[in-house]
Short mmCIF file of C-alpha atoms and ligand atoms in Angstrom, two decimals:
data_model
loop_
_atom_site.label_atom_id
_atom_site.label_comp_id
_atom_site.label_asym_id
_atom_site.label_seq_id
_atom_site.Cartn_x
_atom_site.Cartn_y
_atom_site.Cartn_z
CA MET A 24 0.05 0.09 -0.13
CA LYS A 25 1.41 3.39 -1.01
CA ARG A 26 1.71 6.12 1.79
CA ARG A 27 -0.94 8.11 0.37
CA GLU A 28 -3.35 5.57 0.46
CA VAL A 29 -2.62 4.65 4.02
CA ILE A 30 -3.29 8.23 4.99
CA LYS A 31 -6.54 8.21 3.10
CA ASN A 32 -7.53 4.98 4.76
CA LEU A 33 -6.54 6.34 8.20
CA SER A 34 -9.12 9.05 7.92
CA ILE A 35 -11.86 6.44 7.53
CA LEU A 36 -10.27 4.14 10.25
CA PRO A 37 -13.07 2.09 11.76
CA VAL A 38 -12.99 1.28 15.48
CA SER A 39 -11.88 -2.17 15.09
CA GLY A 40 -8.34 -1.07 14.80
CA VAL A 41 -8.02 -2.35 11.23
CA VAL A 42 -7.40 -0.20 8.18
CA LEU A 43 -10.49 -0.65 6.15
CA GLY A 44 -10.41 -2.97 3.21
CA SER A 45 -7.13 -4.26 4.33
CA ALA A 46 -5.51 -6.45 7.08
CA ILE A 47 -2.82 -3.94 8.10
CA PRO A 48 -3.12 -3.19 11.90
CA PHE A 49 -3.63 0.29 13.00
CA GLU A 50 0.10 0.63 14.46
CA THR A 51 1.56 -0.58 11.19
CA ALA A 52 -0.65 1.77 9.06
CA LEU A 53 0.40 4.59 11.37
CA ALA A 54 3.91 3.90 11.07
CA MET A 55 3.76 3.87 7.41
CA ALA A 56 1.92 7.08 7.41
CA ALA A 57 4.40 8.89 9.49
CA PRO A 58 7.11 10.90 7.49
CA PRO A 59 10.42 9.02 7.28
CA LYS A 60 12.33 10.04 10.29
CA ARG A 61 16.10 10.42 10.26
CA ASP A 62 17.57 11.13 13.81
CA ILE A 63 20.59 12.77 12.69
CA PHE A 64 21.54 13.95 16.16
CA LYS A 65 21.42 10.45 17.48
CA GLU A 66 23.27 9.22 14.36
CA LEU A 67 26.18 11.87 15.19
CA GLY A 68 26.11 11.35 19.00
CA ILE A 69 25.15 14.86 19.56
CA ARG A 70 23.40 15.40 22.85
CA THR A 71 20.11 17.47 22.78
CA PHE A 72 18.66 18.65 25.91
CA ILE A 73 15.79 20.68 27.66
CA ASN A 74 16.74 24.38 27.50
CA ALA A 75 15.95 25.64 31.12
CA ALA A 76 18.98 28.10 30.61
CA GLY A 77 17.74 30.77 28.06
CA THR A 78 18.65 32.27 24.72
CA TYR A 79 22.49 31.43 24.72
CA THR A 80 24.25 31.26 21.50
CA ALA A 81 26.44 28.24 22.64
CA LEU A 82 23.18 26.40 23.49
CA SER A 83 21.85 27.08 19.76
CA GLY A 84 19.64 30.04 21.07
CA CYS A 85 16.09 29.27 20.39
CA ILE A 86 13.64 27.03 18.73
CA MET A 87 12.25 28.73 15.70
CA HIS A 88 8.39 29.36 15.57
CA ASP A 89 6.79 26.74 13.33
CA ASP A 90 5.80 29.54 10.72
CA VAL A 91 9.57 30.46 10.39
CA VAL A 92 10.40 26.88 9.70
CA GLU A 93 7.64 26.54 7.22
CA THR A 94 8.92 29.76 5.50
CA ILE A 95 12.37 28.63 5.31
CA ARG A 96 11.18 25.41 3.80
CA TYR A 97 9.07 27.31 1.17
CA SER A 98 11.63 30.00 0.33
CA SER A 99 14.12 27.17 -0.14
CA GLN A 100 12.18 25.88 -3.23
CA LYS A 101 12.69 29.08 -5.10
CA PHE A 102 15.23 31.43 -6.35
CA ALA A 103 15.18 35.25 -5.71
CA ALA A 104 17.46 38.18 -5.92
CA ILE A 105 18.86 39.02 -2.38
CA GLU A 106 18.54 42.70 -2.92
CA GLU A 107 14.75 42.42 -3.76
CA CYS A 108 14.53 40.31 -0.71
CA GLN A 109 16.19 42.89 1.61
CA ASP A 110 14.16 45.81 -0.03
CA ALA A 111 10.69 44.22 0.34
CA VAL A 112 11.39 42.58 3.74
CA GLY A 113 13.32 45.56 4.90
CA LYS A 114 10.10 47.91 4.23
CA LYS A 115 7.81 45.60 6.16
CA ILE A 116 10.23 45.42 9.12
CA ALA A 117 10.90 48.99 9.10
CA GLU A 118 6.90 49.64 9.56
CA MET A 119 6.69 47.15 12.25
CA LEU A 120 9.60 48.71 14.32
CA HIS A 121 8.82 52.37 13.62
CA ALA A 122 11.74 52.89 11.77
CA GLU A 123 12.61 54.78 8.47
CA ALA A 124 14.41 51.60 6.99
CA ALA A 125 15.68 48.21 8.01
CA MET A 126 17.87 45.24 6.70
CA VAL A 127 18.22 41.72 7.91
CA THR A 128 21.79 40.86 9.16
CA ALA A 129 23.65 37.79 10.23
CA GLY A 130 22.80 38.40 13.78
CA CYS A 131 22.97 41.43 15.92
CA TRP A 132 26.67 41.25 15.98
CA SER A 133 26.55 41.83 12.12
CA ALA A 134 24.09 44.55 12.60
CA LEU A 135 26.57 46.37 14.92
CA VAL A 136 29.59 45.95 12.54
CA LEU A 137 27.50 46.93 9.44
CA GLY A 138 25.71 49.79 11.11
CA THR A 139 28.96 51.34 12.22
CA ALA A 140 30.54 50.64 8.74
CA GLY A 141 27.70 52.43 7.21
CA VAL A 142 28.08 55.44 9.51
CA LEU A 143 31.79 55.52 8.57
CA THR A 144 31.54 55.21 4.86
CA GLY A 145 28.29 56.72 4.02
CA THR A 146 27.34 55.84 0.41
CA ASP A 147 30.94 56.49 -0.92
CA PRO A 148 32.15 53.48 -2.62
CA LYS A 149 35.90 54.36 -1.98
CA LYS A 150 35.34 54.48 1.66
CA VAL A 151 33.53 51.23 1.58
CA ALA A 152 36.55 49.59 -0.14
CA GLN A 153 38.91 51.24 2.26
CA LEU A 154 37.68 49.75 5.58
CA PRO A 155 39.06 48.63 7.81
CA HIS A 156 41.75 51.45 7.27
CA LEU A 157 40.36 54.70 8.32
CA ASP A 158 42.99 57.05 7.14
CA ASN A 159 41.43 60.43 6.62
CA MET A 160 38.03 59.24 7.83
CA LYS A 161 36.33 59.51 11.20
CA SER A 162 37.58 56.72 13.38
CA GLU A 163 36.20 57.06 16.93
CA ILE A 164 33.35 55.79 18.82
CA LEU A 165 32.20 57.04 22.29
CA VAL A 166 31.16 54.48 24.89
CA GLN A 167 30.65 54.76 28.37
CA LYS A 168 33.02 52.99 30.67
CA THR A 169 30.46 50.67 32.14
CA HIS A 170 29.30 49.54 28.46
CA ASN A 171 32.61 48.85 27.44
CA HIS A 172 32.76 45.04 27.27
CA GLY A 173 32.29 42.04 25.19
CA TYR A 174 29.97 43.10 22.41
CA VAL A 175 31.63 46.42 21.86
CA HIS A 176 34.34 44.38 19.83
CA ALA A 177 31.83 44.29 16.86
CA PRO A 178 31.87 48.12 16.06
CA THR A 179 35.62 47.96 16.18
CA ASN A 180 35.76 45.29 13.38
CA THR A 181 35.17 48.26 11.24
CA GLY A 182 38.70 49.58 12.21
CA ALA A 183 37.22 52.30 14.65
CA ARG A 184 38.43 52.46 18.07
CA ILE A 185 36.61 52.93 21.29
CA VAL A 186 36.82 56.25 23.25
CA GLU A 187 35.79 55.71 26.81
CA VAL A 188 33.71 58.39 28.59
CA GLU A 189 31.98 58.52 32.03
CA THR A 190 30.59 62.06 32.61
CA LEU A 191 28.91 64.71 30.53
CA GLN A 192 32.29 66.71 30.75
CA ASP A 193 34.10 63.54 29.37
CA ILE A 194 31.88 63.62 26.38
CA GLU A 195 32.19 67.22 25.59
CA LYS A 196 35.95 66.98 25.90
CA ALA A 197 36.15 63.78 23.83
CA ILE A 198 34.10 64.94 20.91
CA ASN A 199 36.32 66.05 17.95
CA GLU A 200 36.40 65.88 14.16
CA LYS A 201 37.21 62.21 14.36
CA THR A 202 34.15 61.36 16.43
CA ALA A 203 32.01 58.93 14.23
CA MET A 204 29.37 57.49 16.54
CA MET A 205 28.06 57.11 20.07
CA TRP A 206 27.40 53.44 21.07
CA PHE A 207 25.03 52.42 23.73
CA LEU A 208 24.66 48.96 25.34
CA ASN A 209 20.98 48.52 26.60
CA TYR A 210 21.63 45.99 29.17
CA ALA A 211 24.37 48.19 30.76
CA GLY A 212 21.91 51.04 30.71
CA PRO A 213 21.26 51.33 34.54
CA ASP A 214 25.24 51.06 35.19
CA GLY A 215 26.17 54.29 33.41
CA GLN A 216 25.89 58.06 34.38
CA ILE A 217 24.36 58.92 31.14
CA LYS A 218 21.04 57.18 30.44
CA ASP A 219 19.41 56.40 26.96
CA LYS A 220 17.51 59.63 26.37
CA GLU A 221 20.30 61.79 27.34
CA TRP A 222 22.63 59.82 25.18
CA VAL A 223 20.29 60.46 22.18
CA ALA A 224 19.97 64.11 22.96
CA LEU A 225 23.86 64.35 23.23
CA GLY A 226 24.14 62.73 19.82
CA LYS A 227 21.58 65.30 18.34
CA LYS A 228 23.19 68.24 19.84
CA TYR A 229 26.55 67.34 18.38
CA GLY A 230 25.38 65.75 15.15
CA ILE A 231 26.75 62.42 15.83
CA PRO A 232 24.69 59.24 15.11
CA THR A 233 23.80 57.16 17.97
CA MET A 234 23.41 53.17 17.96
CA ILE A 235 21.93 50.98 20.41
CA ASP A 236 22.60 47.39 20.98
CA MET A 237 19.39 45.77 22.35
CA ALA A 238 20.19 42.25 21.12
CA ALA A 239 18.40 40.06 23.79
CA ASP A 240 15.84 42.79 24.63
CA ALA A 241 12.81 42.00 22.56
CA THR A 242 10.65 41.69 25.53
CA PRO A 243 8.51 43.68 26.51
CA VAL A 244 7.40 43.81 22.85
CA GLU A 245 7.28 47.87 23.13
CA ASN A 246 11.07 47.69 23.36
CA LEU A 247 11.11 46.84 19.60
CA TRP A 248 10.06 50.39 18.78
CA LYS A 249 10.90 52.28 21.85
CA PHE A 250 14.58 53.18 20.76
CA HIS A 251 13.33 54.47 17.41
CA ASP A 252 10.63 56.56 18.98
CA MET A 253 13.40 57.76 21.50
CA GLY A 254 15.55 59.00 18.58
CA PHE A 255 18.44 56.58 18.27
CA ASP A 256 19.82 56.47 14.66
CA LEU A 257 20.51 52.82 14.59
CA VAL A 258 19.11 50.02 16.53
CA CYS A 259 20.58 46.45 16.65
CA LEU A 260 18.60 43.42 17.42
CA SER A 261 19.16 39.50 17.39
CA GLY A 262 16.69 37.30 15.48
CA GLY A 263 17.50 34.19 17.22
CA LYS A 264 16.85 34.99 20.67
CA GLY A 265 13.58 36.06 22.26
CA LEU A 266 12.11 36.73 18.80
CA THR A 267 12.59 32.98 17.91
CA GLY A 268 13.66 33.60 14.53
CA PRO A 269 16.69 32.13 12.63
CA GLN A 270 19.59 32.01 15.06
CA SER A 271 22.00 33.40 12.58
CA ALA A 272 19.81 36.23 11.72
CA GLY A 273 19.26 39.70 13.26
CA ILE A 274 17.97 43.24 12.42
CA LEU A 275 19.69 46.60 11.73
CA SER A 276 17.01 49.34 11.75
CA GLY A 277 17.17 53.08 11.53
CA LYS A 278 17.75 56.13 9.46
CA LYS A 279 17.22 55.61 5.74
CA ASP A 280 20.43 56.93 4.63
CA LEU A 281 22.45 55.00 7.38
CA ILE A 282 20.69 51.70 6.35
CA ALA A 283 21.55 52.33 2.61
CA ALA A 284 25.22 52.84 3.55
CA ALA A 285 25.26 49.87 5.82
CA ARG A 286 23.95 47.75 2.81
CA LEU A 287 26.81 48.92 0.64
CA ASN A 288 29.04 47.15 3.32
CA ALA A 289 27.06 44.04 3.30
CA PRO A 290 26.55 41.14 1.11
CA PRO A 291 25.59 40.18 -1.58
CA ARG A 292 28.18 42.90 -2.44
CA GLY A 293 31.89 41.98 -2.12
CA GLY A 294 34.92 43.99 -1.82
CA ASN A 295 33.83 45.05 1.60
CA ILE A 296 34.21 44.19 5.18
CA GLY A 297 30.93 42.65 5.50
CA ARG A 298 30.95 39.84 2.68
CA GLY A 299 31.24 37.11 5.34
CA MET A 300 28.05 38.09 7.11
CA LYS A 301 26.01 36.55 4.81
CA VAL A 302 22.07 35.99 5.01
CA ASN A 303 20.27 34.01 2.21
CA LYS A 304 16.59 34.46 1.32
CA GLU A 305 15.53 31.78 3.91
CA GLU A 306 16.91 33.76 6.79
CA ILE A 307 15.62 36.97 5.20
CA LEU A 308 11.98 35.80 4.98
CA GLY A 309 12.24 33.80 7.98
CA MET A 310 13.22 36.92 10.09
CA TYR A 311 10.31 38.66 8.70
CA VAL A 312 7.86 36.07 9.57
CA ALA A 313 9.38 35.75 13.02
CA LEU A 314 9.21 39.24 13.74
CA GLU A 315 5.55 39.54 12.67
CA LYS A 316 4.58 36.44 14.84
CA PHE A 317 6.38 37.70 17.80
CA ILE A 318 4.52 41.15 17.41
CA ASN A 319 1.18 39.73 17.08
CA ARG A 320 1.55 37.05 19.71
CA ASP A 321 -0.70 37.33 22.71
CA HIS A 322 2.04 38.73 24.98
CA GLN A 323 0.02 38.36 28.41
CA LYS A 324 -0.82 34.83 27.68
CA GLN A 325 2.82 34.02 26.95
CA TRP A 326 4.05 35.57 30.05
CA LYS A 327 1.56 33.60 32.06
CA ILE A 328 2.96 30.48 30.46
CA TRP A 329 6.34 31.32 31.32
CA GLU A 330 5.40 32.34 34.88
CA ASP A 331 3.32 29.03 35.27
CA ARG A 332 6.09 26.97 34.23
CA ILE A 333 8.52 28.81 36.70
CA ALA A 334 5.96 28.11 39.43
CA ILE A 335 5.93 24.36 38.61
CA MET A 336 9.73 24.08 38.91
CA GLU A 337 9.83 26.40 41.93
CA LYS A 338 7.38 24.20 43.85
CA GLY A 339 9.44 21.11 42.90
CA ALA A 340 12.70 22.66 44.21
CA LYS A 341 10.95 23.99 47.30
CA SER A 342 9.86 20.38 48.30
CA ASP A 343 13.06 20.05 49.90
CA PRO A 344 13.05 22.38 53.21
CA GLY A 345 16.82 23.30 52.90
CA VAL A 346 16.11 25.18 49.51
CA THR A 347 15.39 28.80 49.02
CA THR A 348 13.99 30.18 45.75
CA THR A 349 13.34 33.59 44.14
CA VAL A 350 11.55 34.78 41.17
CA THR A 351 12.80 37.78 39.66
CA VAL A 352 12.35 39.68 36.43
CA PRO A 353 15.68 41.55 35.21
CA PRO A 354 15.20 45.30 34.90
CA VAL A 355 16.60 45.97 31.37
CA ALA A 356 17.63 42.83 29.20
CA ASN A 357 16.35 39.40 28.81
CA ILE A 358 13.09 40.51 30.52
CA THR A 359 11.46 37.00 31.45
CA PRO A 360 10.70 35.36 34.87
CA THR A 361 13.91 34.00 36.38
CA LEU A 362 14.15 31.45 38.97
CA THR A 363 17.06 31.34 41.31
CA ILE A 364 17.36 28.13 43.55
CA SER A 365 19.99 28.03 46.33
CA TRP A 366 20.40 25.75 49.40
CA ASP A 367 21.82 25.47 52.79
CA MET A 368 24.97 23.31 52.13
CA THR A 369 25.14 21.74 55.49
CA LYS A 370 21.90 20.04 54.73
CA ILE A 371 22.26 19.46 50.90
CA LYS A 372 26.07 18.72 50.55
CA VAL A 373 26.64 19.45 46.93
CA ASP A 374 27.24 22.77 45.31
CA ALA A 375 25.24 24.10 42.29
CA ASN A 376 27.91 23.09 39.90
CA GLU A 377 27.54 19.53 40.80
CA ILE A 378 23.79 19.62 40.60
CA ARG A 379 24.04 21.16 36.98
CA ASN A 380 26.35 18.63 36.02
CA ARG A 381 24.23 15.73 37.07
CA LEU A 382 21.18 17.19 35.53
CA ARG A 383 23.07 17.62 32.26
CA LYS A 384 24.38 14.09 32.42
CA GLY A 385 20.71 12.82 33.13
CA ASN A 386 17.95 11.60 30.91
CA PRO A 387 16.76 13.80 29.39
CA SER A 388 19.78 16.10 29.78
CA ILE A 389 18.88 19.51 31.25
CA GLU A 390 20.78 22.83 30.82
CA MET A 391 20.50 25.70 33.08
CA MET A 392 22.54 28.72 34.40
CA GLY A 393 23.92 29.94 37.68
CA GLY A 394 27.15 29.67 39.51
CA LYS A 395 28.59 27.63 42.41
CA GLU A 396 25.97 28.94 44.79
CA ASN A 397 22.90 28.74 42.78
CA LEU A 398 20.81 27.38 39.95
CA VAL A 399 19.30 29.98 37.66
CA ILE A 400 16.38 29.09 35.39
CA THR A 401 14.41 30.90 32.78
CA SER A 402 11.32 29.06 31.02
CA TRP A 403 10.92 31.15 27.88
CA MET A 404 13.07 28.47 25.72
CA MET A 405 11.34 25.51 27.26
CA ARG A 406 8.82 23.61 25.37
CA ASP A 407 5.21 22.50 26.67
CA GLY A 408 5.52 19.77 29.29
CA GLU A 409 9.27 20.13 30.09
CA ASP A 410 8.64 22.19 33.11
CA LYS A 411 7.24 19.07 34.84
CA ILE A 412 10.34 16.97 33.78
CA VAL A 413 12.58 19.61 35.06
CA ALA A 414 10.74 19.94 38.40
CA GLY A 415 10.92 16.15 38.80
CA ARG A 416 14.62 15.94 38.25
CA LEU A 417 15.24 18.91 40.62
CA VAL A 418 13.20 17.00 43.26
CA GLU A 419 15.19 13.90 42.54
CA GLU A 420 18.79 15.32 42.54
CA LEU A 421 18.17 17.51 45.60
CA LYS A 422 16.66 14.56 47.66
CA LYS A 423 19.60 12.46 46.63
CA ALA A 424 22.10 15.08 47.84
CA SER A 425 20.44 15.77 51.10
CA ALA A 426 20.25 11.92 51.99
C1 LIG B 17 23.57 38.18 22.01
C2 LIG B 17 24.26 39.46 21.82
C3 LIG B 17 24.90 39.92 20.63
C4 LIG B 17 25.17 39.22 19.57
O1 LIG B 17 23.95 38.78 18.84
P1 LIG B 17 23.78 37.78 17.80
O2 LIG B 17 22.57 37.81 17.31
O3 LIG B 17 24.10 36.40 18.50
O4 LIG B 17 24.96 38.05 16.71
C5 LIG B 17 25.15 41.31 20.81
N1 LIG B 17 24.99 42.15 22.01
C6 LIG B 17 24.43 41.60 22.97
C7 LIG B 17 24.09 42.50 24.00
C8 LIG B 17 23.89 40.30 23.06
O5 LIG B 17 23.29 39.73 24.04
#
C-alpha cells in the first residue's frame, strides 16, 4: 500500500483498529503514514537537551516558530534576488519597528558591524573599499566605561576605536572631528551615568549618530520600537533570541541613509568588510515572519505560560526544606521570569555546579545557568511539558544530595 493510500484509509479508520479494506493493523498503518524520520543528532552522537537556561548562542539560541520553519522550507524551493528580498522585507520590518528603514543581518553582531561601517563610509564606494583602514576618515566611537565590554568588539571590526567616557564633561572633551558615533549597550543602561534618552539628546546636539545594542531585549514587545521613538539613529537586534527567528539572523534598523550605507558594506556585495556576514533568502524571509509572529503574539498569555512553568519548577525545588527560591524579572535585558534556587549546604551537601552537572548528564539532559551557589532558570525557551520534567529531576537530585 502506498503512503498516500494509507493516509487516506486512516481517515476512515474503523474502531476495530484495522484499516478498512486491508488487514494492516492500525499501528503498522500509522508507522507507514508517518514521515520518514532520520534522527541525525542521534546518528552523530550529539546530545540534545531541555533548555532551562535561556537564549544562549552556545546552546543554539532558540527553537524557531513553526511558521518560520515553514517559511524557510517554502523559500528554499525558489530562487530570488537577495537585494529584492532585503528591499521588500526591510520595508515591512521598518514599518513594524517604527523605523525609516531596516535590513536583515547575520545576527545582532553583524548589525553592529554593518551599522557602524555605514556610519563611517556613508554611500561613498571608495570608503567602503577602504575599510578597515580609516586614514582620513572618522574613526572614534564614544562608549561609556560601564558599557565597554564584550559586544563592543563588533563596532571595532570596522577599524574604529573606542573612546571611553563617564561623565557629561568627558563627552564634551572627547568629541572632535574624528568622532564617528556614540554607542549604547541597552543592558548596561542602569550602570552608566548617562541614560539612553540623554545619550540620544547628546548625539543630536553634536550631530553624531547614536547606535543601541538591544540584542536580547525584544521583551516587552514595546522595546522593539521604543528606541526608534526615542531617537536612536541605529538599533541592533538579535533574530534568534526572544524573537524565535533564525539563530543566525538579526535586524539593523534606523535612518534611511544609514541603512542604505550599511547595505553597501554588506553581502551580496563583495569588496567590503561585511561579505562574510551572509544571510540568504530563507533567513531574510524567516526573520520577517518571526518578527511578525512575535509582535502579534498574545504577550500576556505568553508571559503567564512562562510564569506557570517557573511556578511548577519552583514548587519542585522547594519541596526540599533546605532550599530557598526567588523569582525575579531582570530590569532591562532578557526580560522574562527568572528562578534562582539556592540551598543550605550543610543540609544539601553538593554545590550547584555539581547539581547542574548531574542534570546535564541525566536523561533527558537539562541545561540551566547559575554559579557555584545557585541554579538560575528561565522558562521562555522551554517546550510544553518540560517544566514538569525539570521539576521532577530537581526533586530527585536535591533529595539524593540531602540524603
Ligand atoms: C547576543 C548579543 C549580541 C550578539 O547577537 P547575535 O544575534 O548572536 O549576533 C550582541 N549584543 C548583545 C548585548 C547580545 O546579548
